[in-house]
Amino acid sequence: VRRLLNAAADHWAHGAPHRSRAVLRTAVRLTDDPELMALTDLVAGGLDLGEGLPDIAADRLVRAAKSLAGTRRTLAVAALGFAGEAANIAGDQRRHTAAAEFAKAIRRGDEPPATRLTLDHLIGMSATFAGRHEEALPALREVVELAEQVPGPQARIWASQAAYVLGDAARSHEMATSAVTSAREGGLTALVPWALVYRALSALLLDQHDAALTAATEGVHAATAIGQHNAVVDHLTILALLAALRGDANSALHRIDTATEHMTQSGLIRPGTLRAWAFACVDLTRDRPADALGRLRLHSGHVGIKVMAAPQLVEAAVACGDPSTGDRALARFEKWAGTTGSTARLALSHRCHGLLASGTADEHFEEAIRLHHASGTAMELAKTELLYGNRLRRGRKPKAAREHLRDAVRIFQSYQADHWVARARAELRRGGYTAGEPADQAALTPQQAQIARLVAEGATNREVAARLFLSHRTVEHHLRNIFARLGVRSRVELTRRLD
């Protein structure tokens, strides 16, 4: 039975979940030994984490941890770490807290670095979800520091998540990238999609949309290849959010639909909340703030994701004349941003204050702009310039508005964010100014570059659509724009141009 359980664990880690389950079924029939049954729960919980019900996975894994704590401590701690992730996916704060409390109960003063890292990660994340950020900070910082001493991809995944919560996007991205490389080199295929989630999210926090797009697309394909349906949904909702933030509503909605089709299991609250966030961004793009506010306010969802979506909720609430709802959402976001000191998130906090404030709005917008420059988040800078320009124009300060709106146009053009370019130009026209000549459009957006590369490799439009989780019509639209921007007239010319 021990050999069978080892084989089942290896099959899971190396991306063969069906083989793992088959071996596990054989092992279960051969024993009723408590320790071996706990090891069975550990492997089965890991499988459920990727393709089953996350709340059941969390219960299995906590049960395994409690049974193994006295005899197989290292495995018990690993089970607890996975239980926390399962509860995180399920958006179940009660289960996550229970796992963290057990972690506190078994924690010792002389733990080896790997054990300390896992327990501190669980304890720190639990405090974060509960809004106790001062308590979370030292534990999460310890996780990031300990990752330098602990080999293997799992420690780097925990460290990437901790750094992301702390607002250190560059460190989070570095750790996630290292985790992906380490998992692939070690043949630990099951961990690759998981690491790519934080590579995508950290790239998004850095405003590196091309890197985020690549990581999330790669994540969908890696998770699909090994049957991790829950990770597929995670990455599809991240892709939807990416498109929505860029103002590409059609791509966002198609990816939301695709994610919904893959949600064969219930209880995927984290990706479900990401989906609601993406939907709300689409609503804001289409000037439907009431719909956006309803989605974000009424969705019970994942507490951490809801805090991250606060800037969009504030924007929707202000547009709907409901500042009190925006104030409540901002209070939670500001507490998180202020405690961690994340420059990028503090910039968003000041932008929200600028939208909600009256007499001090200018000060908040100016500080937001300064912090955007300091953090290097150009896309969010452009959105802040657009919102500030709109406020200045309505406040009868057209000259001041013009400067901010022209800056917004320039930045949006550099990102090829056509929707936002059009919005900023419209604001300029309302103020009585022309937007100037369009910038050089020869460069392709990250998504267009992906499409062009696949077409050059011989893929049909439908194959490209399937590969990038876009609709066939969206691919056709992008291909027309690619031809126009590169000055080519056929797929053959496109291939030659890219060669």
Coordinates of C-alpha atoms in Angstrom, one line a residue:
V1 CA 0.0 0.0 0.0
R2 CA 2.8 2.4 0.8
R3 CA 4.3 1.7 -2.7
L4 CA 1.0 2.3 -4.3
L5 CA 0.5 5.5 -2.5
N6 CA 4.0 6.7 -3.5
A7 CA 3.1 5.8 -7.1
A8 CA -0.2 7.7 -6.9
A9 CA 1.6 10.8 -5.5
D10 CA 4.2 10.6 -8.2
H11 CA 1.5 10.3 -10.9
W12 CA -0.3 13.4 -9.5
A13 CA 2.9 15.5 -9.3
H14 CA 3.9 14.6 -12.8
G15 CA 0.6 15.5 -14.4
A16 CA -1.2 12.1 -14.7
P17 CA -4.2 12.5 -12.4
H18 CA -6.3 9.7 -13.9
R19 CA -3.5 7.2 -13.3
S20 CA -3.1 8.6 -9.8
R21 CA -6.8 8.0 -9.0
A22 CA -6.7 4.5 -10.4
V23 CA -3.7 3.5 -8.2
L24 CA -5.4 5.2 -5.3
R25 CA -8.5 3.2 -5.6
T26 CA -6.5 0.0 -5.5
A27 CA -4.6 1.2 -2.4
V28 CA -7.7 2.1 -0.5
R29 CA -9.1 -1.4 -0.9
L30 CA -6.0 -3.0 0.6
T31 CA -5.8 -1.2 4.0
D32 CA -7.6 0.3 6.9
D33 CA -4.5 1.5 8.7
P34 CA -5.1 5.1 10.0
E35 CA -1.8 6.5 8.8
L36 CA -2.1 5.0 5.4
M37 CA -5.7 6.2 5.1
A38 CA -4.4 9.7 6.0
L39 CA -1.8 9.5 3.2
T40 CA -4.7 8.5 0.9
D41 CA -6.6 11.6 2.0
L42 CA -3.4 13.7 1.2
V43 CA -3.1 12.4 -2.3
A44 CA -6.9 12.5 -3.0
G45 CA -7.0 16.1 -1.6
G46 CA -4.3 17.2 -4.0
L47 CA -6.2 15.7 -6.9
D48 CA -9.5 17.4 -5.8
L49 CA -7.6 20.6 -5.5
G50 CA -7.0 20.6 -9.3
E51 CA -10.1 19.0 -10.6
G52 CA -12.7 18.4 -7.9
L53 CA -14.7 20.3 -5.3
P54 CA -12.3 22.6 -3.4
D55 CA -14.2 22.6 -0.2
I56 CA -14.1 18.8 -0.1
A57 CA -10.4 18.9 -0.9
A58 CA -9.9 21.3 2.1
D59 CA -11.7 19.0 4.5
R60 CA -9.7 15.9 3.2
L61 CA -6.4 17.7 3.6
V62 CA -7.1 19.1 7.1
R63 CA -8.1 15.6 8.1
A64 CA -4.9 14.2 6.7
A65 CA -2.9 16.9 8.5
K66 CA -4.4 16.1 11.9
S67 CA -3.9 12.4 11.5
L68 CA -0.2 12.8 10.3
A69 CA 0.9 15.6 12.7
G70 CA 2.2 13.2 15.3
T71 CA 4.0 10.7 13.0
R72 CA 4.7 12.3 9.6
R73 CA 5.0 16.0 10.4
T74 CA 6.5 17.1 7.1
L75 CA 3.6 15.6 5.2
A76 CA 1.1 17.0 7.7
V77 CA 2.4 20.5 7.1
A78 CA 2.3 20.0 3.3
A79 CA -1.3 18.9 3.7
L80 CA -2.2 22.0 5.7
G81 CA -0.6 24.2 3.0
F82 CA -2.7 22.6 0.3
A83 CA -5.8 22.8 2.5
G84 CA -5.3 26.5 2.7
E85 CA -5.1 26.8 -1.1
A86 CA -8.2 24.7 -1.5
A87 CA -10.1 26.9 0.9
N88 CA -8.8 30.0 -1.0
I89 CA -10.2 28.7 -4.3
A90 CA -13.5 27.9 -2.5
G91 CA -13.5 31.4 -1.0
D92 CA -14.3 29.7 2.3
Q93 CA -12.9 31.9 5.0
R94 CA -14.1 29.6 7.8
R95 CA -12.2 26.6 6.4
H96 CA -9.1 28.7 5.8
T97 CA -9.2 30.0 9.3
A98 CA -9.6 26.5 10.7
A99 CA -6.5 25.4 8.8
A100 CA -4.6 28.4 10.0
E101 CA -5.6 27.8 13.6
F102 CA -4.3 24.3 13.4
A103 CA -1.1 25.6 11.9
K104 CA -0.7 27.9 14.9
A105 CA -1.3 25.1 17.3
I106 CA 1.4 22.8 15.9
R107 CA 4.0 25.5 15.2
R108 CA 7.2 25.1 17.1
G109 CA 10.1 27.5 17.7
D110 CA 12.8 25.3 16.0
E111 CA 11.1 24.6 12.7
P112 CA 13.2 23.9 9.6
P113 CA 12.9 26.7 7.0
A114 CA 10.5 24.7 4.7
T115 CA 8.1 24.0 7.5
R116 CA 8.2 27.5 8.8
L117 CA 7.6 28.9 5.4
T118 CA 4.4 26.8 4.8
L119 CA 3.0 27.5 8.2
D120 CA 3.7 31.2 8.1
H121 CA 2.2 31.4 4.7
L122 CA -1.1 29.9 5.9
I123 CA -1.2 32.0 9.0
G124 CA -0.3 35.2 7.1
M125 CA -2.9 34.6 4.4
S126 CA -5.6 33.9 6.9
A127 CA -4.9 37.2 8.7
T128 CA -5.0 39.0 5.4
F129 CA -8.5 37.5 4.5
A130 CA -9.7 38.6 7.9
G131 CA -8.4 42.2 7.3
R132 CA -5.8 41.9 10.1
H133 CA -3.0 43.2 7.8
E134 CA -0.6 44.3 10.7
E135 CA -0.7 40.7 11.9
A136 CA -0.2 39.3 8.4
L137 CA 2.8 41.4 7.4
P138 CA 5.6 39.8 9.5
A139 CA 4.4 36.3 8.6
L140 CA 4.3 37.0 4.8
R141 CA 7.6 38.8 4.8
E142 CA 9.1 35.8 6.5
V143 CA 7.7 33.6 3.8
V144 CA 9.4 35.7 1.1
E145 CA 12.8 35.7 2.9
L146 CA 12.7 31.9 3.7
A147 CA 12.0 31.1 0.0
E148 CA 15.7 31.9 -0.6
Q149 CA 16.7 29.0 1.7
V150 CA 14.1 26.4 0.5
P151 CA 14.7 24.6 -2.8
G152 CA 11.8 23.5 -5.1
P153 CA 8.9 25.2 -6.8
Q154 CA 6.3 25.0 -4.0
A155 CA 8.2 27.3 -1.7
R156 CA 8.4 29.9 -4.6
I157 CA 4.7 29.6 -5.2
W158 CA 4.0 30.4 -1.6
A159 CA 6.5 33.3 -1.7
S160 CA 5.1 34.7 -4.9
Q161 CA 1.6 34.7 -3.4
A162 CA 2.9 36.3 -0.2
A163 CA 4.8 39.0 -2.2
Y164 CA 1.7 39.7 -4.3
V165 CA -0.3 40.3 -1.2
L166 CA 2.4 42.5 0.2
G167 CA 2.3 44.6 -3.0
D168 CA 5.8 43.7 -4.1
A169 CA 4.9 42.8 -7.7
A170 CA 8.4 42.6 -9.0
R171 CA 9.4 40.0 -6.3
S172 CA 6.1 38.1 -6.8
H173 CA 6.8 37.9 -10.6
E174 CA 10.4 36.8 -10.0
M175 CA 9.3 34.1 -7.6
A176 CA 6.5 32.8 -9.8
T177 CA 8.9 32.7 -12.8
S178 CA 11.4 30.7 -10.8
A179 CA 8.6 28.4 -9.6
V180 CA 7.5 27.7 -13.2
T181 CA 11.1 26.9 -14.3
S182 CA 11.8 24.8 -11.2
A183 CA 8.6 22.8 -11.6
R184 CA 9.3 22.1 -15.3
E185 CA 12.9 21.1 -14.7
G186 CA 11.9 18.8 -11.8
G187 CA 9.0 17.2 -13.8
L188 CA 6.5 18.5 -11.3
T189 CA 3.9 19.3 -14.0
A190 CA 1.0 19.6 -11.5
L191 CA 2.5 22.8 -10.1
V192 CA 3.1 24.6 -13.4
P193 CA -0.5 26.0 -13.8
W194 CA -0.6 27.1 -10.2
A195 CA 2.7 29.0 -10.5
L196 CA 1.5 30.6 -13.7
V197 CA -1.5 32.1 -11.9
Y198 CA 0.8 34.3 -9.8
R199 CA 3.1 35.0 -12.8
A200 CA 0.0 36.4 -14.6
L201 CA -1.4 38.3 -11.6
S202 CA 2.0 39.9 -10.7
A203 CA 2.6 40.9 -14.3
L204 CA -0.9 42.6 -14.3
L205 CA 0.0 44.5 -11.1
L206 CA 3.2 45.6 -12.9
D207 CA 1.1 46.8 -15.8
Q208 CA 3.0 44.3 -18.0
H209 CA -0.1 43.2 -20.0
D210 CA 1.9 41.3 -22.6
A211 CA 3.6 39.1 -19.9
A212 CA 0.3 38.6 -18.1
L213 CA -1.4 37.6 -21.3
T214 CA 1.3 35.1 -22.2
A215 CA 1.4 33.6 -18.7
A216 CA -2.4 33.1 -18.5
T217 CA -2.7 31.7 -22.0
E218 CA 0.1 29.3 -21.2
G219 CA -1.6 28.4 -17.9
V220 CA -4.9 27.4 -19.6
H221 CA -3.0 25.1 -22.0
A222 CA -0.8 23.6 -19.2
A223 CA -3.8 23.0 -17.0
T224 CA -5.9 21.5 -19.8
A225 CA -3.1 19.1 -20.7
I226 CA -3.2 17.5 -17.3
G227 CA -6.9 17.8 -16.5
Q228 CA -6.7 20.5 -13.9
H229 CA -10.1 22.0 -14.7
N230 CA -10.1 24.3 -11.7
A231 CA -6.9 25.9 -12.9
V232 CA -8.3 26.2 -16.4
V233 CA -11.1 28.4 -15.0
D234 CA -8.7 30.4 -12.9
H235 CA -6.6 31.3 -16.0
L236 CA -9.6 32.0 -18.3
T237 CA -11.1 34.5 -15.8
I238 CA -7.7 36.2 -15.5
L239 CA -7.6 36.4 -19.4
A240 CA -11.1 37.9 -19.3
L241 CA -10.1 40.5 -16.7
L242 CA -7.0 41.4 -18.7
A243 CA -9.2 42.0 -21.8
A244 CA -11.8 44.0 -19.8
L245 CA -9.1 46.3 -18.2
R246 CA -7.8 47.0 -21.7
G247 CA -11.3 48.0 -22.8
D248 CA -11.6 44.9 -25.1
A249 CA -15.2 44.0 -24.1
N250 CA -15.8 41.4 -26.8
S251 CA -12.7 39.4 -26.0
A252 CA -13.5 39.6 -22.3
L253 CA -17.1 38.4 -22.7
H254 CA -16.0 35.5 -24.9
R255 CA -13.5 34.4 -22.3
I256 CA -16.1 34.8 -19.5
D257 CA -18.4 32.5 -21.5
T258 CA -15.6 30.0 -22.1
A259 CA -14.8 30.0 -18.4
T260 CA -18.5 29.5 -17.5
E261 CA -18.6 26.4 -19.8
H262 CA -15.6 25.0 -17.9
M263 CA -17.1 25.6 -14.5
T264 CA -18.4 22.0 -14.3
Q265 CA -17.8 22.0 -10.6
S266 CA -19.5 24.2 -8.0
G267 CA -17.7 26.0 -5.3
L268 CA -15.1 27.8 -7.5
I269 CA -15.6 31.1 -5.7
R270 CA -12.2 32.7 -6.4
P271 CA -12.5 32.4 -10.2
G272 CA -16.2 33.2 -9.9
T273 CA -15.3 36.5 -8.2
L274 CA -12.7 37.2 -10.8
R275 CA -15.4 36.7 -13.4
A276 CA -17.7 39.2 -11.7
W277 CA -14.8 41.7 -11.6
A278 CA -14.2 41.2 -15.3
F279 CA -17.9 41.6 -16.0
A280 CA -18.0 44.8 -14.0
C281 CA -15.0 46.2 -16.0
V282 CA -16.9 45.5 -19.2
D283 CA -20.0 47.3 -17.8
L284 CA -17.8 50.3 -17.0
T285 CA -16.3 50.2 -20.5
R286 CA -19.8 50.2 -22.0
D287 CA -21.0 53.1 -19.7
R288 CA -23.2 50.9 -17.6
P289 CA -22.1 51.8 -14.1
A290 CA -25.3 50.6 -12.4
D291 CA -24.7 47.1 -13.7
A292 CA -21.1 47.2 -12.6
L293 CA -22.0 48.4 -9.1
G294 CA -24.6 45.7 -8.8
R295 CA -22.2 42.9 -9.8
L296 CA -19.5 44.0 -7.4
R297 CA -21.8 45.0 -4.5
L298 CA -24.1 42.0 -4.5
H299 CA -21.6 39.2 -5.3
S300 CA -20.8 37.6 -2.0
G301 CA -17.6 36.1 -3.5
H302 CA -14.0 35.9 -2.5
V303 CA -13.1 38.5 0.2
G304 CA -9.6 39.1 -1.2
I305 CA -10.7 39.5 -4.8
K306 CA -13.5 41.9 -3.7
V307 CA -11.0 44.1 -2.0
M308 CA -8.8 44.1 -5.1
A309 CA -11.8 45.2 -7.2
A310 CA -12.5 48.2 -5.0
P311 CA -11.2 50.8 -7.5
Q312 CA -13.8 49.7 -10.1
L313 CA -16.5 49.6 -7.4
V314 CA -15.7 53.2 -6.4
E315 CA -15.8 54.4 -10.0
A316 CA -19.2 52.7 -10.5
A317 CA -20.6 54.1 -7.2
V318 CA -19.5 57.7 -8.0
A319 CA -21.1 57.4 -11.5
C320 CA -24.3 56.2 -9.9
G321 CA -24.4 58.9 -7.3
D322 CA -23.8 56.5 -4.4
P323 CA -20.6 57.7 -2.8
S324 CA -21.3 55.9 0.6
T325 CA -21.0 52.5 -1.1
G326 CA -17.7 53.7 -2.6
D327 CA -16.4 54.9 0.8
R328 CA -17.0 51.5 2.4
A329 CA -15.2 49.7 -0.3
L330 CA -12.3 52.2 -0.3
A331 CA -11.9 51.9 3.5
R332 CA -11.0 48.1 3.1
F333 CA -8.8 48.7 0.1
E334 CA -7.0 51.6 1.7
K335 CA -6.3 49.7 4.9
W336 CA -4.6 46.9 2.8
A337 CA -2.7 49.3 0.6
G338 CA -1.6 51.6 3.5
T339 CA -0.4 48.7 5.7
T340 CA 1.6 47.0 2.9
G341 CA 2.9 50.3 1.5
S342 CA 2.4 49.1 -2.1
T343 CA 3.0 52.2 -4.3
A344 CA 0.8 50.9 -7.1
R345 CA -2.1 50.3 -4.8
L346 CA -1.6 53.5 -2.9
A347 CA -1.9 55.3 -6.3
L348 CA -5.3 53.6 -6.9
S349 CA -6.3 54.5 -3.4
H350 CA -5.6 58.2 -4.0
R351 CA -7.5 58.0 -7.4
C352 CA -10.5 56.7 -5.5
H353 CA -10.3 59.5 -3.0
G354 CA -10.1 62.0 -5.9
L355 CA -13.3 60.6 -7.4
L356 CA -15.1 60.7 -4.0
A357 CA -13.7 64.0 -2.7
S358 CA -14.8 67.5 -3.4
G359 CA -12.4 70.2 -2.0
T360 CA -9.3 67.9 -1.8
A361 CA -9.9 66.0 -5.1
D362 CA -7.1 67.8 -6.9
E363 CA -4.5 66.9 -4.2
H364 CA -5.5 63.2 -4.4
F365 CA -5.4 63.0 -8.2
E366 CA -2.0 64.7 -8.2
E367 CA -0.6 62.3 -5.6
A368 CA -2.1 59.4 -7.5
I369 CA -0.3 60.5 -10.7
R370 CA 3.0 60.9 -8.8
L371 CA 2.7 57.4 -7.3
H372 CA 1.8 55.9 -10.7
H373 CA 5.0 57.3 -12.1
A374 CA 6.9 55.9 -9.1
S375 CA 5.5 52.4 -9.5
G376 CA 5.8 52.4 -13.3
T377 CA 2.1 51.5 -13.8
A378 CA 1.5 53.5 -17.0
M379 CA -1.8 52.0 -18.0
E380 CA -3.3 52.9 -14.6
L381 CA -1.7 56.3 -14.9
A382 CA -3.5 56.9 -18.2
K383 CA -6.8 56.0 -16.6
T384 CA -6.2 58.3 -13.7
E385 CA -5.3 61.1 -16.1
L386 CA -8.5 60.4 -18.0
L387 CA -10.7 60.5 -14.9
Y388 CA -8.9 63.6 -13.6
G389 CA -9.2 65.3 -17.0
N390 CA -12.9 64.6 -17.0
R391 CA -13.3 66.1 -13.5
L392 CA -11.3 69.2 -14.5
R393 CA -13.4 69.7 -17.7
R394 CA -16.7 69.5 -15.8
G395 CA -15.2 71.9 -13.2
R396 CA -14.7 74.5 -16.0
K397 CA -10.9 74.1 -16.1
P398 CA -10.4 73.2 -19.7
K399 CA -6.7 74.1 -20.1
A400 CA -5.7 71.9 -17.1
A401 CA -8.0 69.1 -18.4
R402 CA -6.4 69.2 -21.8
E403 CA -2.9 68.4 -20.5
H404 CA -4.0 65.4 -18.6
L405 CA -6.2 64.1 -21.4
R406 CA -3.5 64.5 -24.0
D407 CA -1.1 62.5 -21.7
A408 CA -3.8 59.8 -21.4
V409 CA -4.2 59.6 -25.2
R410 CA -0.5 59.2 -25.7
I411 CA -0.2 56.4 -23.1
F412 CA -3.2 54.6 -24.3
Q413 CA -1.9 54.7 -27.8
S414 CA 1.4 53.2 -26.7
Y415 CA -0.6 50.3 -25.3
Q416 CA -2.8 50.1 -28.4
A417 CA -5.8 50.4 -26.1
D418 CA -8.1 51.6 -28.8
H419 CA -11.2 51.9 -26.6
W420 CA -9.5 54.0 -24.1
V421 CA -7.9 56.2 -26.8
A422 CA -11.3 56.9 -28.2
R423 CA -12.6 57.7 -24.7
A424 CA -9.8 60.2 -24.0
R425 CA -10.2 61.8 -27.5
A426 CA -13.9 62.2 -26.9
E427 CA -13.2 64.0 -23.6
L428 CA -10.8 66.4 -25.4
R429 CA -13.5 67.2 -28.0
R430 CA -16.0 67.9 -25.3
G431 CA -13.5 70.5 -23.9
G432 CA -13.2 72.1 -27.3
Y433 CA -9.8 70.7 -28.2
T434 CA -8.6 68.4 -30.9
A435 CA -6.8 65.3 -29.9
G436 CA -3.9 65.7 -32.3
E437 CA -2.8 63.3 -34.9
P438 CA -2.9 59.6 -34.2
A439 CA 0.5 58.1 -33.1
D440 CA 2.4 55.6 -35.2
Q441 CA 0.3 52.5 -35.3
A442 CA 2.9 50.1 -36.7
A443 CA 3.5 48.3 -33.4
L444 CA 1.2 45.4 -32.5
T445 CA -0.6 44.9 -29.2
P446 CA 0.4 41.7 -27.2
Q447 CA -2.7 40.0 -28.4
Q448 CA -2.2 41.0 -32.0
A449 CA 1.4 39.8 -31.8
Q450 CA 0.1 36.4 -30.6
I451 CA -2.4 36.2 -33.5
A452 CA 0.2 37.3 -36.1
R453 CA 2.7 34.6 -34.9
L454 CA 0.1 31.8 -35.0
V455 CA -1.1 32.9 -38.5
A456 CA 2.5 33.0 -39.7
E457 CA 2.9 29.4 -38.4
G458 CA 0.0 28.3 -40.6
A459 CA -2.9 28.4 -38.2
T460 CA -6.4 29.1 -39.5
N461 CA -8.6 31.8 -37.9
R462 CA -10.6 29.2 -36.1
E463 CA -7.5 27.5 -34.8
V464 CA -6.2 30.8 -33.6
A465 CA -9.5 31.5 -31.9
A466 CA -9.4 28.2 -30.1
R467 CA -5.8 28.7 -29.1
L468 CA -6.3 32.1 -27.6
F469 CA -9.8 31.7 -26.3
L470 CA -11.3 34.4 -28.6
S471 CA -14.3 34.3 -30.9
H472 CA -13.8 33.7 -34.6
R473 CA -15.1 37.2 -35.4
T474 CA -12.7 38.8 -33.0
V475 CA -9.7 37.0 -34.6
E476 CA -10.9 38.3 -38.0
H477 CA -11.2 41.8 -36.7
H478 CA -7.7 41.7 -35.2
L479 CA -6.2 40.2 -38.3
R480 CA -7.6 43.1 -40.4
N481 CA -6.0 45.6 -38.0
I482 CA -2.7 43.6 -38.1
F483 CA -2.7 43.8 -41.9
A484 CA -3.4 47.6 -41.8
R485 CA -0.8 48.3 -39.1
L486 CA 2.0 46.3 -40.7
G487 CA 1.1 47.4 -44.3
V488 CA 0.6 43.8 -45.6
R489 CA -2.3 42.4 -47.7
S490 CA -2.1 38.7 -47.2
R491 CA -1.0 35.9 -44.8
V492 CA 1.9 35.2 -47.1
E493 CA 3.1 38.8 -46.8
L494 CA 2.5 38.7 -43.0
T495 CA 4.7 35.6 -42.7
R496 CA 7.5 37.2 -44.7
R497 CA 7.2 40.4 -42.7
L498 CA 7.6 38.5 -39.4
D499 CA 10.4 36.3 -40.7

